[in-house]
mmCIF file of C-alpha atoms and ligand atoms in Angstrom:
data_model
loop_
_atom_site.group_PDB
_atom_site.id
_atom_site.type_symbol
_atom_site.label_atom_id
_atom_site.label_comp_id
_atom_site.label_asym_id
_atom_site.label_seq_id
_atom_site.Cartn_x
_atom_site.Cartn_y
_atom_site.Cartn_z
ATOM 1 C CA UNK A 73 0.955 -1.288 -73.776
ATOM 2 C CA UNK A 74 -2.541 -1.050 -71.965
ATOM 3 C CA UNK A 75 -1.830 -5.732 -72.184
ATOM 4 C CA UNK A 76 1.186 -5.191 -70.424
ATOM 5 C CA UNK A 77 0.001 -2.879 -68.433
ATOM 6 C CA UNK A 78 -3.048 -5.101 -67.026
ATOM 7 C CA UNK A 79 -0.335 -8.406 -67.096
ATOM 8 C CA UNK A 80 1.747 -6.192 -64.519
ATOM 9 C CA UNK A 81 -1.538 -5.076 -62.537
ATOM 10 C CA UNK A 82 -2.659 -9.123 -62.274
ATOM 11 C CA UNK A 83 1.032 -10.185 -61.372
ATOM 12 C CA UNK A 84 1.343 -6.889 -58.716
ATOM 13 C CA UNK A 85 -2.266 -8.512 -57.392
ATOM 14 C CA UNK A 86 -1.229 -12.379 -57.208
ATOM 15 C CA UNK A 87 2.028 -10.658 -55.436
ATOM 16 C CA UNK A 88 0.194 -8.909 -52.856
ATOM 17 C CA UNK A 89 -2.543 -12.133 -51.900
ATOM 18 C CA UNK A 90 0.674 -14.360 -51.497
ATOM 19 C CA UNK A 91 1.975 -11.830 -49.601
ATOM 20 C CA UNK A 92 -1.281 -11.245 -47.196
ATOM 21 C CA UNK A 93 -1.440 -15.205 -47.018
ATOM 22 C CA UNK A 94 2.037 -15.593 -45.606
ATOM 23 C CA UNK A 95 1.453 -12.848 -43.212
ATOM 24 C CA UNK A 96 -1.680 -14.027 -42.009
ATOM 25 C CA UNK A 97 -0.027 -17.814 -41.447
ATOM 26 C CA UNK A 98 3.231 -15.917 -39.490
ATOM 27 C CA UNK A 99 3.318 -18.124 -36.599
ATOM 28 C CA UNK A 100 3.683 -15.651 -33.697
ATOM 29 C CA UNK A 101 4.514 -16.341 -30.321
ATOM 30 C CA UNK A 102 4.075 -13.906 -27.396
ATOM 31 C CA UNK A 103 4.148 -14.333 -23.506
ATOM 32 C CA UNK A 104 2.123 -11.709 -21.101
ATOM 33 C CA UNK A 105 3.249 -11.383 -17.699
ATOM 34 C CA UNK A 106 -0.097 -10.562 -15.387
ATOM 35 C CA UNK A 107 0.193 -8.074 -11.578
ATOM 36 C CA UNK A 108 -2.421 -10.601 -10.862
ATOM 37 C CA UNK A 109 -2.397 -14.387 -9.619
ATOM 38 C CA UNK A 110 -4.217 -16.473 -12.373
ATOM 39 C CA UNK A 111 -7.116 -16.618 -10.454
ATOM 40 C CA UNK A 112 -8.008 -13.026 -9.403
ATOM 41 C CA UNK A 113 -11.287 -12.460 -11.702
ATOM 42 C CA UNK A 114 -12.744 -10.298 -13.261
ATOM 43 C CA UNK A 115 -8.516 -8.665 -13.778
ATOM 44 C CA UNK A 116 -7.508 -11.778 -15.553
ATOM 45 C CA UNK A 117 -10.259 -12.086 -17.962
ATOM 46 C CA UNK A 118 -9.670 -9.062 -19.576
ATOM 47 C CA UNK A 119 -5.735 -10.720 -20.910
ATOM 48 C CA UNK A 120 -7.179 -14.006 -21.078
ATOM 49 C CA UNK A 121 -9.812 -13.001 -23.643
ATOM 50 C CA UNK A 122 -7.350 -10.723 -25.841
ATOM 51 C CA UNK A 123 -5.515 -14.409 -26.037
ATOM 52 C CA UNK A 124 -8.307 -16.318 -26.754
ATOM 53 C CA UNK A 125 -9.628 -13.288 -29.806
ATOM 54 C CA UNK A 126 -6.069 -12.900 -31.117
ATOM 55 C CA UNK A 127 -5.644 -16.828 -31.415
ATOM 56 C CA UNK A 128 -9.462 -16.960 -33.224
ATOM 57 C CA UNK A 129 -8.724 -13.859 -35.394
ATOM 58 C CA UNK A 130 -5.600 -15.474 -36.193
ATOM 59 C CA UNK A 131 -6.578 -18.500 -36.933
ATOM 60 C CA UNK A 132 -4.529 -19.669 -34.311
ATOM 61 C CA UNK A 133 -1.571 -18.294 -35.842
ATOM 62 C CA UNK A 134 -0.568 -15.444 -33.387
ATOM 63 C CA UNK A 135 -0.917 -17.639 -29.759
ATOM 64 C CA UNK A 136 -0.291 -15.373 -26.604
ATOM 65 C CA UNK A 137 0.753 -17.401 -23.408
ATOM 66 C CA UNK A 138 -0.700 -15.369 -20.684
ATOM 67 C CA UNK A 139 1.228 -16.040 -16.764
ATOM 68 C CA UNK A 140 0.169 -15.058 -13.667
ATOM 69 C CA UNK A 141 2.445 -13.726 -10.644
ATOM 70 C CA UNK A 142 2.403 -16.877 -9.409
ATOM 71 C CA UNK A 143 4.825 -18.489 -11.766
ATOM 72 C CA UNK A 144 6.607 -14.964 -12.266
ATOM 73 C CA UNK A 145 6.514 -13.453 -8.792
ATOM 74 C CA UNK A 146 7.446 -10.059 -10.116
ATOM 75 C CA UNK A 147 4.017 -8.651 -9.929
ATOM 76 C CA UNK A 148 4.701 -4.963 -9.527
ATOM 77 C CA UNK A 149 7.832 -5.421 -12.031
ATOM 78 C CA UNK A 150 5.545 -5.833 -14.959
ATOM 79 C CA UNK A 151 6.514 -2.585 -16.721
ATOM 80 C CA UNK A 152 10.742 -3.527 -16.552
ATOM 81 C CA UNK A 153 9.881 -7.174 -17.802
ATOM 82 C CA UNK A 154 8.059 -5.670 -21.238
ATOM 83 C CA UNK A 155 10.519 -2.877 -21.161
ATOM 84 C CA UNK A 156 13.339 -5.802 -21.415
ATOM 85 C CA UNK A 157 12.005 -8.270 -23.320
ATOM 86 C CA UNK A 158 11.532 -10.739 -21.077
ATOM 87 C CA UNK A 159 7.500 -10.909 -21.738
ATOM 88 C CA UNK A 160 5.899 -9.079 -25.297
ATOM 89 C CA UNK A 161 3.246 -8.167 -22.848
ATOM 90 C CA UNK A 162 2.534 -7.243 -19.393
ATOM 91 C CA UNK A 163 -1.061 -6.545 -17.816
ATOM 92 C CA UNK A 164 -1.101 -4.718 -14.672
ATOM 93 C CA UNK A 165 -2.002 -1.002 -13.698
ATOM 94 C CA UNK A 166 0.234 2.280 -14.242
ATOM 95 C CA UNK A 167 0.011 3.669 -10.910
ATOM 96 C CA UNK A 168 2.138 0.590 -9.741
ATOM 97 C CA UNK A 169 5.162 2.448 -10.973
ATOM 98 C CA UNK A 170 4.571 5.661 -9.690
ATOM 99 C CA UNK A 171 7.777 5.813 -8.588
ATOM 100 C CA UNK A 172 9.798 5.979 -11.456
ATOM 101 C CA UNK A 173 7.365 8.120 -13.262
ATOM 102 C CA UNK A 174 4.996 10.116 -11.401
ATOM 103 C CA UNK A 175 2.341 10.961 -14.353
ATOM 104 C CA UNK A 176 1.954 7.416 -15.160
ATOM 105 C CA UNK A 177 -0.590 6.909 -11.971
ATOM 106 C CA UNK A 178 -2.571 9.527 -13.251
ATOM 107 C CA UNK A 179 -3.580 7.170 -16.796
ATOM 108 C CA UNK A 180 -4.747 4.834 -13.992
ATOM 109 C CA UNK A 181 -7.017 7.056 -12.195
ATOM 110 C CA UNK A 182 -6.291 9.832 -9.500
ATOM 111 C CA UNK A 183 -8.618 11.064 -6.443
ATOM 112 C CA UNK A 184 -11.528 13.010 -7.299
ATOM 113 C CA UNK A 185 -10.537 12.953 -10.905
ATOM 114 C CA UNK A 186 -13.108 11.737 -13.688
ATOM 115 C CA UNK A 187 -15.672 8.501 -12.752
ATOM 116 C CA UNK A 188 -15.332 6.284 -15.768
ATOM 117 C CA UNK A 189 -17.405 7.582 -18.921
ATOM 118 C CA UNK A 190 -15.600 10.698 -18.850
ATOM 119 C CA UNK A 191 -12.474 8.567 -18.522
ATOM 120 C CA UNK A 192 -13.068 6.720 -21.287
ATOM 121 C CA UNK A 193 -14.138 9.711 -23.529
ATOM 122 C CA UNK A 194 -10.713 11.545 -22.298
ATOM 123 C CA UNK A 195 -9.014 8.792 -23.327
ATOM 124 C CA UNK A 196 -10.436 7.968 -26.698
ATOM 125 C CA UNK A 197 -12.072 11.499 -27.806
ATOM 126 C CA UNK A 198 -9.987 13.829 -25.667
ATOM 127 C CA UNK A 199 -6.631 12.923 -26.603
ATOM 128 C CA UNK A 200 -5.692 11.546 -23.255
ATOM 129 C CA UNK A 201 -4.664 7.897 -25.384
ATOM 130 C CA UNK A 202 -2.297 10.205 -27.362
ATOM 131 C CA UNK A 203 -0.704 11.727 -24.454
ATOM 132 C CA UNK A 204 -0.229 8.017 -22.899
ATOM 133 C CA UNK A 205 1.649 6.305 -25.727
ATOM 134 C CA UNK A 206 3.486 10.201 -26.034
ATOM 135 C CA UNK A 207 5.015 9.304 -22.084
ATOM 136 C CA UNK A 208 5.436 5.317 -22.777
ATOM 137 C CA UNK A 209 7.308 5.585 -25.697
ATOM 138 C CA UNK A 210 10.183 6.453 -23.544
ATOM 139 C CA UNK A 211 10.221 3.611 -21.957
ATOM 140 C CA UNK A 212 9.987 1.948 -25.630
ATOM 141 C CA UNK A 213 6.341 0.635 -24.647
ATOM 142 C CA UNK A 214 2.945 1.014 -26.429
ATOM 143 C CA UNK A 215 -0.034 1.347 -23.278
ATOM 144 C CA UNK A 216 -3.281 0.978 -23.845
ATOM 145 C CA UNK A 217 -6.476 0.691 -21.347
ATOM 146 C CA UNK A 218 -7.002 -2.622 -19.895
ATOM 147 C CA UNK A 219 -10.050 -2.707 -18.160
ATOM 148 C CA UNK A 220 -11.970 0.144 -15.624
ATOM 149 C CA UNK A 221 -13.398 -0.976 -12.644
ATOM 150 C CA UNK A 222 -15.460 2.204 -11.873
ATOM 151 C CA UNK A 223 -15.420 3.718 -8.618
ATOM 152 C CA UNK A 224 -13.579 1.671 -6.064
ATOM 153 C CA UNK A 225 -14.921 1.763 -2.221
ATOM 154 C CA UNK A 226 -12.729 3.344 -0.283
ATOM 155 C CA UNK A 227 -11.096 0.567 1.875
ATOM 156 C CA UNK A 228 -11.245 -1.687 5.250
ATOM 157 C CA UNK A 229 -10.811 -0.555 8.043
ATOM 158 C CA UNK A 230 -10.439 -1.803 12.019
ATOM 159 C CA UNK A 231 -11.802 1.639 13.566
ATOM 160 C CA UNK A 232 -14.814 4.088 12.475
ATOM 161 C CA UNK A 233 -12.687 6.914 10.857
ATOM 162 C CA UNK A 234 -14.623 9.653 13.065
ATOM 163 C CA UNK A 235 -12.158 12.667 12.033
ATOM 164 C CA UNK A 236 -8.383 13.205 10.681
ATOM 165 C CA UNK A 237 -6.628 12.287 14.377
ATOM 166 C CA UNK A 238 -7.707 8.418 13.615
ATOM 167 C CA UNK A 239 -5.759 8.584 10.624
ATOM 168 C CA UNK A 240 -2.632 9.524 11.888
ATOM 169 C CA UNK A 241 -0.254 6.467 12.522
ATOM 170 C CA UNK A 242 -1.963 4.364 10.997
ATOM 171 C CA UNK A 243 -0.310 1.568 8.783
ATOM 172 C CA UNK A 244 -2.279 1.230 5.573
ATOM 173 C CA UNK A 245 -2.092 -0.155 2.043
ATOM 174 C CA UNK A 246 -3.417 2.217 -0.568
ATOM 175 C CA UNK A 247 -1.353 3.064 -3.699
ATOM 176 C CA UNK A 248 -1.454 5.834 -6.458
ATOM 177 C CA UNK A 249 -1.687 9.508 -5.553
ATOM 178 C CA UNK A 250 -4.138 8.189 -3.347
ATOM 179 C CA UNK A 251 -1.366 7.005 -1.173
ATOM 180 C CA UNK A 252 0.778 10.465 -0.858
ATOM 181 C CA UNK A 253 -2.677 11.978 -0.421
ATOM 182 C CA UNK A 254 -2.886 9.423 3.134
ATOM 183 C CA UNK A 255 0.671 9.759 3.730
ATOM 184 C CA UNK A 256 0.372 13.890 3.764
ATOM 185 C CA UNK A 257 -2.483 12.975 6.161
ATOM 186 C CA UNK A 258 -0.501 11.240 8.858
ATOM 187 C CA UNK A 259 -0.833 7.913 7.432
ATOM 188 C CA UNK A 260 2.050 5.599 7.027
ATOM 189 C CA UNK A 261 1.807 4.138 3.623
ATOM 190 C CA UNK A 262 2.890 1.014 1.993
ATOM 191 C CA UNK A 263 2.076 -0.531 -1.517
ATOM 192 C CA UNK A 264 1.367 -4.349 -1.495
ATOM 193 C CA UNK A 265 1.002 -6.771 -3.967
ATOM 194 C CA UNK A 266 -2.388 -8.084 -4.485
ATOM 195 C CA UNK A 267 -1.482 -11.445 -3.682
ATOM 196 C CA UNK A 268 -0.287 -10.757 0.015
ATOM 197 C CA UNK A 269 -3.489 -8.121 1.291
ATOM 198 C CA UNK A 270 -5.009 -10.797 3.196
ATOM 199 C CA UNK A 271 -2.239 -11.986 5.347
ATOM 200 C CA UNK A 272 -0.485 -8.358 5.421
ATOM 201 C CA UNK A 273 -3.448 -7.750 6.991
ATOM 202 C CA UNK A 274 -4.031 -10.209 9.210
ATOM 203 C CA UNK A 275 -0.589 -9.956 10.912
ATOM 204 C CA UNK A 276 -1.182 -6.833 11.605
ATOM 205 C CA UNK A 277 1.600 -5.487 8.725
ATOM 206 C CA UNK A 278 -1.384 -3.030 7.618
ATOM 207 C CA UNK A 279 -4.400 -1.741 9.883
ATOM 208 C CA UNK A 280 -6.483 -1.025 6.921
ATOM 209 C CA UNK A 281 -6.430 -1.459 2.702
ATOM 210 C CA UNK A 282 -8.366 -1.148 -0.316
ATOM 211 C CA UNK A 283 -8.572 -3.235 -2.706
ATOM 212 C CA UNK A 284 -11.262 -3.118 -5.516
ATOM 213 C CA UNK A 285 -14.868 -3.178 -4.803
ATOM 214 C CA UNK A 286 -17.591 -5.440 -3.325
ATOM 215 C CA UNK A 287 -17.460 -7.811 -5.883
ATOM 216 C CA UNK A 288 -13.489 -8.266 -5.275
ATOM 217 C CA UNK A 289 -13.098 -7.648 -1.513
ATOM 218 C CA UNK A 290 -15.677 -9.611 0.256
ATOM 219 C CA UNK A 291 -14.214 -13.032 -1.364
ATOM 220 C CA UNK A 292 -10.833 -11.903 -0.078
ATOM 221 C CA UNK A 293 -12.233 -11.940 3.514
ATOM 222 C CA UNK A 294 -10.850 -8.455 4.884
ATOM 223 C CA UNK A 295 -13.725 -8.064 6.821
ATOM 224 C CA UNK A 296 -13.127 -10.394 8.810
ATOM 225 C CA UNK A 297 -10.167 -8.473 10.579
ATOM 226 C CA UNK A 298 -11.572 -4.888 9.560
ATOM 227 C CA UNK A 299 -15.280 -4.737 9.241
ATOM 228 C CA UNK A 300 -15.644 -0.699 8.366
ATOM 229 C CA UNK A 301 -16.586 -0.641 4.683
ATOM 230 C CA UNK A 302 -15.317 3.154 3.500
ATOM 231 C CA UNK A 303 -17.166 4.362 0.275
ATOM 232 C CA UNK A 304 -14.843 5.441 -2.147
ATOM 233 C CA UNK A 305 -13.056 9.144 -2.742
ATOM 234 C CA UNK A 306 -9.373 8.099 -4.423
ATOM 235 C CA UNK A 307 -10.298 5.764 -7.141
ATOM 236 C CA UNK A 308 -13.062 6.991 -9.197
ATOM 237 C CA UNK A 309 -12.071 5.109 -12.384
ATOM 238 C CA UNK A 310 -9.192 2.966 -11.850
ATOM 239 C CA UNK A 311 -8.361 1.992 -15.377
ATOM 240 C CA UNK A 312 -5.703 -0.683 -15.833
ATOM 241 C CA UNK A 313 -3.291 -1.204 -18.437
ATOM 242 C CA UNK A 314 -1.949 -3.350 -21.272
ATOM 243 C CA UNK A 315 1.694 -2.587 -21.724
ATOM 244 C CA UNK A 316 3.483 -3.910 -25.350
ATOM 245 C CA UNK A 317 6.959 -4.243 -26.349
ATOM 246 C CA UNK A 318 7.549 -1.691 -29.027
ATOM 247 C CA UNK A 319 9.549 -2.767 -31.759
ATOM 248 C CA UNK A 320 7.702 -6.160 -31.004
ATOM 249 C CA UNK A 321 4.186 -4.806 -31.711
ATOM 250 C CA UNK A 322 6.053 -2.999 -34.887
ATOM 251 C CA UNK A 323 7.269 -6.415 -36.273
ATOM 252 C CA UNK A 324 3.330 -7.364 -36.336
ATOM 253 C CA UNK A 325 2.112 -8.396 -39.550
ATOM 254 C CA UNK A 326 -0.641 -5.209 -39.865
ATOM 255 C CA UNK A 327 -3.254 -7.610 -39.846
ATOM 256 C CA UNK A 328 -2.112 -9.463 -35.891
ATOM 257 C CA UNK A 329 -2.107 -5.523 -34.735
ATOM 258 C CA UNK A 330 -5.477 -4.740 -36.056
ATOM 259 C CA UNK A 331 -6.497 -8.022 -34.158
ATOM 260 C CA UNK A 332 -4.365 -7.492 -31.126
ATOM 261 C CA UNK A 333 -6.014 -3.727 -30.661
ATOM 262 C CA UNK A 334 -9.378 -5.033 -31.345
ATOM 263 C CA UNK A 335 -9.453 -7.458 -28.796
ATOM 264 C CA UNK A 336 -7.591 -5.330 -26.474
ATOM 265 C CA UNK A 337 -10.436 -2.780 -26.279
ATOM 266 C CA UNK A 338 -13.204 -5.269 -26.357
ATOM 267 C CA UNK A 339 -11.825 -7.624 -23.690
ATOM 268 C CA UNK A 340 -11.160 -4.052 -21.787
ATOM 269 C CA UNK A 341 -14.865 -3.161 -21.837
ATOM 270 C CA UNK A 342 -15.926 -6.634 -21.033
ATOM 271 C CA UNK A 343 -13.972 -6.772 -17.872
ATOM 272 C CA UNK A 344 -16.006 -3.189 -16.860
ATOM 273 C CA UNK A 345 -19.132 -5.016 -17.391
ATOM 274 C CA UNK A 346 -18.283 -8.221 -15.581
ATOM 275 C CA UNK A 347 -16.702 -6.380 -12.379
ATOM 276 C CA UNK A 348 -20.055 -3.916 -12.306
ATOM 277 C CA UNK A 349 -21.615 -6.940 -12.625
ATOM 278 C CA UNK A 350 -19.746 -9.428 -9.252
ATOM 279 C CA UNK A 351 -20.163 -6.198 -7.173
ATOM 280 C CA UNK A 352 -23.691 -5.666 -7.826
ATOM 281 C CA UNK A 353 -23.917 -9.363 -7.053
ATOM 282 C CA UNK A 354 -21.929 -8.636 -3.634
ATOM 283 C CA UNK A 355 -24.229 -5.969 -3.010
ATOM 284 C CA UNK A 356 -27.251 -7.557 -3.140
ATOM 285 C CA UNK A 357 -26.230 -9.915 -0.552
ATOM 286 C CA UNK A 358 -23.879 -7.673 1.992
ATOM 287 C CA UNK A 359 -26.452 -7.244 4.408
ATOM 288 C CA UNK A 360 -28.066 -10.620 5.250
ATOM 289 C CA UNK A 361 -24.871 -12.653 4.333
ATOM 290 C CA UNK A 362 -21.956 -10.446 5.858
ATOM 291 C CA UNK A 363 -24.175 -8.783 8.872
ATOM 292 C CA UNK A 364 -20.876 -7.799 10.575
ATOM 293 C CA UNK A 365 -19.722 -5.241 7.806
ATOM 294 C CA UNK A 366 -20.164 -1.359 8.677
ATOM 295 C CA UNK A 367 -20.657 0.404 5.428
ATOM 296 C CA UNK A 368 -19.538 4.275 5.951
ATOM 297 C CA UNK A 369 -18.599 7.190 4.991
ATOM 298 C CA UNK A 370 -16.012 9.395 5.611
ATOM 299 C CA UNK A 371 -16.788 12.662 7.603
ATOM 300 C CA UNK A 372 -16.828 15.296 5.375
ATOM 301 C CA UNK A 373 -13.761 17.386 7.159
ATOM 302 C CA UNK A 374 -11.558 14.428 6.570
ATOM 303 C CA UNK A 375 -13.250 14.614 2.517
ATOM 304 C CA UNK A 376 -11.982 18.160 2.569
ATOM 305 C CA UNK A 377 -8.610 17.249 4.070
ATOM 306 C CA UNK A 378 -8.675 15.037 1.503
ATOM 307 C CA UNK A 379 -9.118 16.804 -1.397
ATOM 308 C CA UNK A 380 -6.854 19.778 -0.377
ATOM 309 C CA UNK A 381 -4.447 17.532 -0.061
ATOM 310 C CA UNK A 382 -4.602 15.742 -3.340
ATOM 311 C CA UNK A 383 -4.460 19.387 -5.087
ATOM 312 C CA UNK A 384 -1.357 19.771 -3.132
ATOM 313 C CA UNK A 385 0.380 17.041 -4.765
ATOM 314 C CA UNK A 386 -0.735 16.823 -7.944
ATOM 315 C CA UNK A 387 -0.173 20.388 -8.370
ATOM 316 C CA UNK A 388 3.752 19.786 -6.874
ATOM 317 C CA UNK A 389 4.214 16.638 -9.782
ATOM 318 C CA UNK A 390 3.099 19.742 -12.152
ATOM 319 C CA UNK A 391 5.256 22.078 -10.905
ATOM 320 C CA UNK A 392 8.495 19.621 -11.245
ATOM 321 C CA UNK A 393 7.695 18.014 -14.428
ATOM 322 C CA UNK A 394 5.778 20.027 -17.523
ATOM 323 C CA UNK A 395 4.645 16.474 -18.941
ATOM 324 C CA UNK A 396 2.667 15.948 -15.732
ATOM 325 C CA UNK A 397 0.991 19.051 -15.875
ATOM 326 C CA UNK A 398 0.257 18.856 -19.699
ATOM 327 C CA UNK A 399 -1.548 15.387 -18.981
ATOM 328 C CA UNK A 400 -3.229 17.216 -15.787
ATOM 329 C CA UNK A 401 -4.140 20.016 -17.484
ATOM 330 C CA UNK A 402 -6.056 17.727 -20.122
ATOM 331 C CA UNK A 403 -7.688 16.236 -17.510
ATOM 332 C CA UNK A 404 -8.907 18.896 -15.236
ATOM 333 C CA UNK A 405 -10.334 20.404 -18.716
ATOM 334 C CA UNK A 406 -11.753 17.656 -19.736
ATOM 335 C CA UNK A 407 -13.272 16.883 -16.366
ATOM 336 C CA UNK A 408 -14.908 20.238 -16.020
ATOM 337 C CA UNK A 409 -16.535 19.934 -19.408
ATOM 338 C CA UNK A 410 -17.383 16.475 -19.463
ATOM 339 C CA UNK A 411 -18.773 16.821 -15.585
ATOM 340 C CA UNK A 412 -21.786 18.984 -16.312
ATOM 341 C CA UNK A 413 -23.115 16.607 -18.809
ATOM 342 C CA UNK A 414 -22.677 14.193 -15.974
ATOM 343 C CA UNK A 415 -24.515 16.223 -13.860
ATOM 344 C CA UNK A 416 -27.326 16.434 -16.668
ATOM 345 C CA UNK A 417 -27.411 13.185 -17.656
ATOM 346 C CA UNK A 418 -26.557 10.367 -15.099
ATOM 347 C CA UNK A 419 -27.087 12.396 -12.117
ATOM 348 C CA UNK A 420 -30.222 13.967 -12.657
ATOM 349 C CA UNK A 421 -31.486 10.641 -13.960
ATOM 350 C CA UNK A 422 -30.377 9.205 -10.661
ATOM 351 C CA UNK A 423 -31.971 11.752 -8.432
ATOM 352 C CA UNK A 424 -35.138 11.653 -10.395
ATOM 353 C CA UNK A 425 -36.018 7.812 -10.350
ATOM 354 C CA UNK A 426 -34.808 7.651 -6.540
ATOM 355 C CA UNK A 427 -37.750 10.395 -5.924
ATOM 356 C CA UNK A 428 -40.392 7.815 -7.839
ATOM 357 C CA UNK A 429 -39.043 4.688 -6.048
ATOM 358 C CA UNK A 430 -41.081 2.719 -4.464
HETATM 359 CA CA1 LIG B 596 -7.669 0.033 -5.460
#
């Protein structure tokens, strides 16, 4: 018995090697379908390296073809494509779709929400990730973060914002709750895909945008046509996202998903790094290289108006829609917790080396 018994336990062994071998040859071929042109770094880095990690882990057995908008030109359609089949993958940001599910801007970032430490530990120690593939599962998708580029500056503008009447009427780009926040404000609001700021702009289709941050907006030349630099208020921690096909990620041999996820969240943090890094690049050189750009401020009425007004409508998505105000709830808790630590830790840091600078 106990011979037969060990015979069955080698055969069950030999069974499950061949079996791990095949998996791990499975050829596997995936397409992912970028918001972004191919050449909008740091965004594109972030799928380019899951490709490049899921081909080495893979021994170049699971090969994703990334495409930019370019070749697709569907760049705010990114969420349909994966959601039909079309591409296995998308890469993009949730708040693009706002309007067929409100609480999906909100996994992106949302005005005067949390900067992006305490975004990060929402989403993977404060079950915000949970509450994200809970909401995308409807659509038959699997989201995960896809890269945080901190706090965004607050946009380009043609005039000095000097108090709430210069807002009104004017024609600006600026999506997210950010965007209902402006339009509640008197501003007329449009969305536009990253591809087209420049010329929107320059035609005079928008007075003013924002777009990312210094290391992403001065290459794009917007202040050229609107030289006052607003610091940022609506996009603390804009975190962008890698959408899956469901029941393709479920046909994964375990081993391509372990991979896939891996790279996913390292490629993710990488792209934080390298964004910090082209804006503090930017930075250094604003002054003597771009001497025309006003950086500002907004007056702090127009913060206030600002900030009543986002409370305004992200209570109203709570009020229609018990999902949105679970995920709201989550945050606003985990904000106010995670905050004072901020306050401890980075701020106080902050505000004690700036006293001892030379
Ligand atoms: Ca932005």
């Amino acid at each position: 018995m106990k011979r037969t018994g060990t015979v069955a336990l080698a055969l069950a062994a030999c069974i499950l090697v061949a079996t791990a071998a095949m998996a791990a040859e499975k050829k596997v071929r995936w397409n992912m379908a970028m918001t972004w042109n191919s050449t909008l770094t740091p965004f594109v880095n972030a799928p380019t390296k899951v490709a490049k990690m899921v081909s080495d882990m893979t021994d170049g057995n699971f090969v994703i073809k990334v495409e930019g908008a370019e070749k697709h030109k569907a760049p705010l359609e990114i969420l349909d494509m994966v959601k039909g089949g079309q591409y296995q993958m998308g890469h993009s940001a949730s708040y693009y779709w706002k309007g067929k599910d409100a609480v999906t801007a909100i996994f992106t970032t949302m005005p005067f929400g949390m900067n992006n430490d305490e975004q990060n530990a929402w989403l993977y120690y404060g079950g915000g990730l949970e509450l994200m593939q809970e909401r995308y599962s409807q659509f038959g998708l699997y989201a995960f973060p896809g890269g945080n580029t901190g706090v965004q500056m607050g946009g380009w503008f043609r005039k000095e914002i000097k108090s709430l009447d210069d807002l009104k009427g004017l024609k600006m780009r600026i999506p997210g709750i950010a965007g209902e926040v402006f339009a509640k404000l008197g501003v007329n609001v449009t969305n536009i895909a990253p591809g087209e700021l420049y010329t929107s702009l320059d035609r005079g289709t928008i007075d003013a945008l924002e777009w990312v941050g210094p290391g992403m907006d001065i290459k794009m030349g917007f202040h050229k046509i609107a030289p006052y630099y607003y610091a940022g208020w609506h996009e603390p921690a804009t975190d962008l996202q890698f959408l899956i096909n469901k029941k393709e990620f479920d046909k994964l041999p375990p081993s391509y998903q372990a991979a896939l996820r891996t790279a996913i969240q390292a490629a993710s943090a990488d792209m934080h790094y390298e964004n910090f890094a082209m804006s503090a690049d930017a930075w250094a050189s604003i002054k003597t290289e771009y001497p025309n750009i006003k950086v500002m401020t907004f007056p702090d009425p127009v913060l206030a108006a600002m900030k009543q007004a986002t409370d305004e409508v992200l209570d109203g998505y709570a009020a229609q829609d018990p999902f949105f105000k679970k995920v709201l709830d989550s945050q606003r808790a985990y904000m106010k917790k995670a905050r004072e630590w901020t306050k401890m830790s980075e701020q106080y840091y902050l505000e004690q080396s700036a006293k001892v600078e030379q």
